[in-house]
Amino acid sequence: NAGVMQNPRHLVRRRGQEARLRCSPMKGHSHVYWYRQLPEEGLKFMVYLQKENIIDESGMPKERFSAEFPKEGPSILRIQQVVRGDSAAYFCASSQLPLTAYSNQPQHFGDGTRLSIL
Amino acid sequence: QQQVKQSPQSLIVQKGGISIINCAYENTAFDYFPWYQQFPGKGPALLIAIRPDVSEKKEGRFTISFNKSAKQFSLHIMDSQPGDSATYFCAAKDKGVSNYQLIWGAGTKLIIKP
């Protein structure tokens, strides 16, 4: 019974390259959330997606960052023309139902992708 | 206004002792206060959570104490064990905002010495 799967676990890119981070939600989950964690900081919300739809991208930078969750396959977080400041751990979480203001259900986190920019 | 301030940054406790981690907030509209546990190389996992209508919630060895007037809440780990060694994050959420939009504290690295 696999949990949220993220790959790669570690990704090294040079400045100016593209980074693609993948997230496969738990079986039966159609809601995916991406977060960024800088060293010694808590998580910061980036984007919330359902299948084929972006629901909330209020935490995602307008430039260079994009996310998708196609009908088939994993969710992808794409960072174009990476810069040193993009170095962070990126976590994906999923839930079976949408997380609302009064939702008691948890979101299940993957083990993250550690992105290092040289 | 939107911050959650967590202390201490790191904590060393002897096995069997009580670990206490504190968080403070300013926004009186916060209505949900979870604690997450994160082991090295892993994602965070929800440990325990409280809403402001109660002052304490206990689950096994883990207790949240909530002081609404002081705008503070804390995590107590009783009979701390080496397996509790992890980073703990407090978080909070604004009323009416979805549970994925938590404001996270900076984390406390807890080490339990055998």
Tab-separated table of C-alpha atoms in Angstrom:
chain	number	residue	atom	x	y	z
A	1	ASN	CA	0.000	0.000	0.000
A	2	ALA	CA	2.290	2.709	-1.317
A	3	GLY	CA	2.193	6.184	0.129
A	4	VAL	CA	2.903	9.387	-1.752
A	5	MET	CA	5.851	8.737	-4.043
A	6	GLN	CA	8.202	11.508	-5.075
A	7	ASN	CA	11.098	11.275	-7.460
A	8	PRO	CA	13.848	11.909	-7.771
A	9	ARG	CA	14.810	12.025	-4.086
A	10	HIS	CA	17.794	14.219	-4.900
A	11	LEU	CA	18.254	16.432	-7.936
A	12	VAL	CA	21.280	18.521	-8.827
A	13	ARG	CA	21.035	21.181	-11.492
A	14	ARG	CA	23.262	23.981	-12.726
A	15	ARG	CA	22.001	27.548	-12.827
A	16	GLY	CA	19.834	28.096	-15.878
A	17	GLN	CA	18.765	24.467	-16.295
A	18	GLU	CA	15.276	23.091	-15.809
A	19	ALA	CA	14.176	20.966	-12.858
A	20	ARG	CA	11.251	18.548	-13.045
A	21	LEU	CA	9.914	17.062	-9.837
A	22	ARG	CA	7.363	14.267	-9.903
A	23	CYS	CA	4.721	13.236	-7.419
A	24	SER	CA	2.443	10.215	-7.512
A	25	PRO	CA	-0.351	10.583	-4.926
A	26	MET	CA	-1.628	7.784	-2.764
A	27	LYS	CA	-3.981	5.377	-4.506
A	28	GLY	CA	-7.456	6.851	-4.662
A	29	HIS	CA	-6.262	10.395	-3.948
A	30	SER	CA	-7.030	13.017	-6.564
A	31	HIS	CA	-5.922	16.145	-4.674
A	32	VAL	CA	-2.243	17.094	-4.709
A	33	TYR	CA	-0.427	19.889	-2.853
A	34	TRP	CA	3.143	21.101	-3.373
A	35	TYR	CA	5.245	22.759	-0.656
A	36	ARG	CA	8.757	24.170	-0.409
A	37	GLN	CA	10.955	23.850	2.672
A	38	LEU	CA	14.094	25.919	3.108
A	39	PRO	CA	16.718	24.732	5.637
A	40	GLU	CA	15.569	25.184	9.241
A	41	GLU	CA	12.207	26.541	8.160
A	42	GLY	CA	8.696	25.180	8.024
A	43	LEU	CA	6.858	24.296	4.844
A	44	LYS	CA	5.423	26.972	2.582
A	45	PHE	CA	2.428	26.168	0.384
A	46	MET	CA	2.957	26.559	-3.334
A	47	VAL	CA	0.098	25.045	-5.341
A	48	TYR	CA	-2.977	22.811	-5.062
A	49	LEU	CA	-4.089	20.705	-8.007
A	50	GLN	CA	-6.822	18.251	-8.850
A	51	LYS	CA	-6.709	16.069	-11.930
A	52	GLU	CA	-6.212	18.395	-14.927
A	53	ASN	CA	-6.986	21.502	-12.845
A	54	ILE	CA	-5.017	24.029	-10.842
A	55	ILE	CA	-7.200	24.956	-7.884
A	56	ASP	CA	-4.936	27.365	-5.980
A	57	GLU	CA	-1.528	28.592	-7.108
A	58	SER	CA	-1.342	31.540	-4.745
A	59	GLY	CA	1.929	30.353	-3.175
A	60	MET	CA	3.786	29.680	-6.386
A	61	PRO	CA	6.105	32.315	-7.912
A	62	LYS	CA	4.640	33.729	-11.119
A	63	GLU	CA	7.907	33.432	-13.005
A	64	ARG	CA	9.716	30.195	-13.893
A	65	PHE	CA	7.476	27.868	-11.817
A	66	SER	CA	4.622	25.778	-13.172
A	67	ALA	CA	2.688	22.722	-12.063
A	68	GLU	CA	0.409	20.200	-13.687
A	69	PHE	CA	-1.532	17.106	-12.739
A	70	PRO	CA	-2.555	15.338	-15.955
A	71	LYS	CA	-5.375	12.846	-16.305
A	72	GLU	CA	-2.812	10.055	-16.497
A	73	GLY	CA	0.506	10.050	-14.695
A	74	PRO	CA	2.092	11.929	-11.824
A	75	SER	CA	1.873	15.561	-10.892
A	76	ILE	CA	4.853	17.568	-12.123
A	77	LEU	CA	6.399	20.666	-10.569
A	78	ARG	CA	8.575	22.367	-13.156
A	79	ILE	CA	11.162	25.036	-12.422
A	80	GLN	CA	12.695	26.702	-15.452
A	81	GLN	CA	16.043	28.519	-15.506
A	82	VAL	CA	16.836	27.530	-11.934
A	83	VAL	CA	18.744	29.901	-9.646
A	84	ARG	CA	20.648	29.248	-6.411
A	85	GLY	CA	17.677	30.427	-4.367
A	86	ASP	CA	15.593	27.525	-5.688
A	87	SER	CA	17.699	25.116	-3.619
A	88	ALA	CA	15.268	23.582	-1.152
A	89	ALA	CA	13.329	20.470	-0.292
A	90	TYR	CA	10.087	20.214	-2.246
A	91	PHE	CA	7.312	18.144	-0.698
A	92	CYS	CA	4.158	16.842	-2.249
A	93	ALA	CA	1.097	15.800	-0.270
A	94	SER	CA	-2.162	14.217	-1.314
A	95	SER	CA	-5.653	13.802	0.079
A	96	GLN	CA	-8.662	11.743	-0.917
A	97	LEU	CA	-11.089	14.637	-0.469
A	98	PRO	CA	-10.367	18.362	-0.742
A	99	LEU	CA	-8.908	19.940	2.381
A	100	THR	CA	-11.400	22.544	3.485
A	101	ALA	CA	-11.481	24.965	6.395
A	102	TYR	CA	-13.097	22.377	8.662
A	103	SER	CA	-11.657	19.216	7.172
A	104	ASN	CA	-10.496	16.632	9.698
A	105	GLN	CA	-8.765	14.443	7.194
A	106	PRO	CA	-4.981	14.594	7.006
A	107	GLN	CA	-2.832	15.229	4.031
A	108	HIS	CA	-0.251	12.518	3.432
A	109	PHE	CA	3.234	13.756	2.616
A	110	GLY	CA	5.869	12.194	0.411
A	111	ASP	CA	9.526	12.097	1.426
A	112	GLY	CA	10.407	15.078	-0.737
A	113	THR	CA	12.863	15.972	-3.462
A	114	ARG	CA	16.040	17.750	-2.350
A	115	LEU	CA	16.959	20.163	-5.109
A	116	SER	CA	20.497	21.536	-5.173
A	117	ILE	CA	21.549	24.244	-7.602
A	118	LEU	CA	25.246	24.504	-8.421
B	1	GLN	CA	0.665	39.072	12.031
B	2	GLN	CA	0.755	35.838	10.073
B	3	GLN	CA	3.790	34.352	11.812
B	4	VAL	CA	4.021	31.433	14.185
B	5	LYS	CA	7.082	31.709	16.423
B	6	GLN	CA	8.463	28.416	17.680
B	7	SER	CA	11.003	27.784	20.434
B	8	PRO	CA	13.465	26.400	21.237
B	9	GLN	CA	15.282	25.825	17.973
B	10	SER	CA	16.828	22.656	19.404
B	11	LEU	CA	16.246	20.608	22.526
B	12	ILE	CA	18.069	17.752	24.233
B	13	VAL	CA	16.136	15.669	26.756
B	14	GLN	CA	17.099	12.577	28.701
B	15	LYS	CA	15.185	9.382	28.038
B	16	GLY	CA	12.120	9.281	30.242
B	17	GLY	CA	11.987	13.055	30.638
B	18	ILE	CA	9.375	15.541	29.429
B	19	SER	CA	9.998	17.414	26.183
B	20	ILE	CA	8.275	20.789	25.878
B	21	ILE	CA	8.110	22.839	22.682
B	22	ASN	CA	6.387	26.211	22.590
B	23	CYS	CA	4.696	28.266	19.898
B	24	ALA	CA	3.251	31.771	19.924
B	25	TYR	CA	1.072	33.606	17.438
B	26	GLU	CA	-0.463	37.049	16.918
B	27	ASN	CA	-3.392	36.435	14.600
B	28	THR	CA	-6.520	35.942	16.710
B	29	ALA	CA	-8.325	34.554	13.656
B	30	PHE	CA	-6.263	31.358	13.725
B	31	ASP	CA	-8.612	28.450	14.399
B	32	TYR	CA	-6.587	25.270	13.943
B	33	PHE	CA	-3.231	24.372	15.503
B	34	PRO	CA	-1.555	21.129	14.407
B	35	TRP	CA	1.815	19.679	15.312
B	36	TYR	CA	3.874	17.738	12.786
B	37	GLN	CA	6.748	15.307	13.326
B	38	GLN	CA	9.456	14.979	10.703
B	39	PHE	CA	12.254	12.418	10.690
B	40	PRO	CA	15.436	13.103	8.670
B	41	GLY	CA	14.912	12.466	4.982
B	42	LYS	CA	11.166	12.047	5.419
B	43	GLY	CA	8.088	14.169	4.944
B	44	PRO	CA	6.216	15.627	7.898
B	45	ALA	CA	3.432	13.618	9.496
B	46	LEU	CA	0.530	14.997	11.497
B	47	LEU	CA	1.021	14.177	15.180
B	48	ILE	CA	-1.798	15.888	17.015
B	49	ALA	CA	-3.983	18.967	16.491
B	50	ILE	CA	-6.233	21.241	18.529
B	51	ARG	CA	-8.916	23.839	17.918
B	52	PRO	CA	-9.173	26.930	20.177
B	53	ASP	CA	-12.368	25.829	21.917
B	54	VAL	CA	-10.407	23.405	24.144
B	55	SER	CA	-7.408	24.077	26.397
B	56	GLU	CA	-5.792	20.668	26.232
B	57	LYS	CA	-5.744	17.590	24.037
B	58	LYS	CA	-3.958	14.365	24.859
B	59	GLU	CA	-3.096	11.431	22.610
B	60	GLY	CA	-0.935	8.827	24.266
B	61	ARG	CA	2.314	10.453	25.412
B	62	PHE	CA	1.642	13.618	23.395
B	63	THR	CA	-0.323	16.563	24.802
B	64	ILE	CA	-1.132	19.964	23.338
B	65	SER	CA	-1.743	22.748	25.858
B	66	PHE	CA	-3.496	25.805	24.456
B	67	ASN	CA	-3.652	29.227	26.100
B	68	LYS	CA	-6.001	31.380	24.049
B	69	SER	CA	-5.547	34.586	26.087
B	70	ALA	CA	-1.743	34.382	25.849
B	71	LYS	CA	-1.910	33.251	22.213
B	72	GLN	CA	0.424	30.386	22.942
B	73	PHE	CA	0.316	26.637	22.522
B	74	SER	CA	2.774	23.948	23.394
B	75	LEU	CA	3.553	20.304	22.772
B	76	HIS	CA	4.474	18.093	25.708
B	77	ILE	CA	6.013	14.680	25.134
B	78	MET	CA	5.863	12.592	28.295
B	79	ASP	CA	8.316	9.749	28.974
B	80	SER	CA	10.410	10.835	25.975
B	81	GLN	CA	12.045	7.999	24.054
B	82	PRO	CA	14.997	7.904	21.623
B	83	GLY	CA	12.506	7.104	18.865
B	84	ASP	CA	10.925	10.532	19.458
B	85	SER	CA	14.112	12.196	18.180
B	86	ALA	CA	12.912	14.226	15.204
B	87	THR	CA	12.094	17.768	14.134
B	88	TYR	CA	8.746	19.033	15.369
B	89	PHE	CA	6.785	21.792	13.676
B	90	CYS	CA	3.852	23.716	15.042
B	91	ALA	CA	1.486	25.347	12.588
B	92	ALA	CA	-1.668	27.422	12.515
B	93	LYS	CA	-4.437	28.229	10.094
B	94	ASP	CA	-6.635	31.273	9.557
B	95	LYS	CA	-10.377	30.859	10.008
B	96	GLY	CA	-12.154	30.076	6.774
B	97	VAL	CA	-8.941	29.126	4.990
B	98	SER	CA	-8.344	25.575	3.867
B	99	ASN	CA	-6.178	23.195	5.841
B	100	TYR	CA	-3.477	23.136	3.185
B	101	GLN	CA	-2.730	26.814	3.828
B	102	LEU	CA	-1.041	26.375	7.176
B	103	ILE	CA	1.457	28.882	8.566
B	104	TRP	CA	4.359	26.786	9.833
B	105	GLY	CA	6.796	27.472	12.661
B	106	ALA	CA	10.520	27.150	11.993
B	107	GLY	CA	10.818	23.766	13.717
B	108	THR	CA	12.462	22.319	16.827
B	109	LYS	CA	15.089	19.634	16.523
B	110	LEU	CA	14.538	17.257	19.437
B	111	ILE	CA	17.210	14.799	20.551
B	112	ILE	CA	16.402	12.235	23.226
B	113	LYS	CA	19.534	10.933	24.925
B	114	PRO	CA	19.419	7.265	25.976
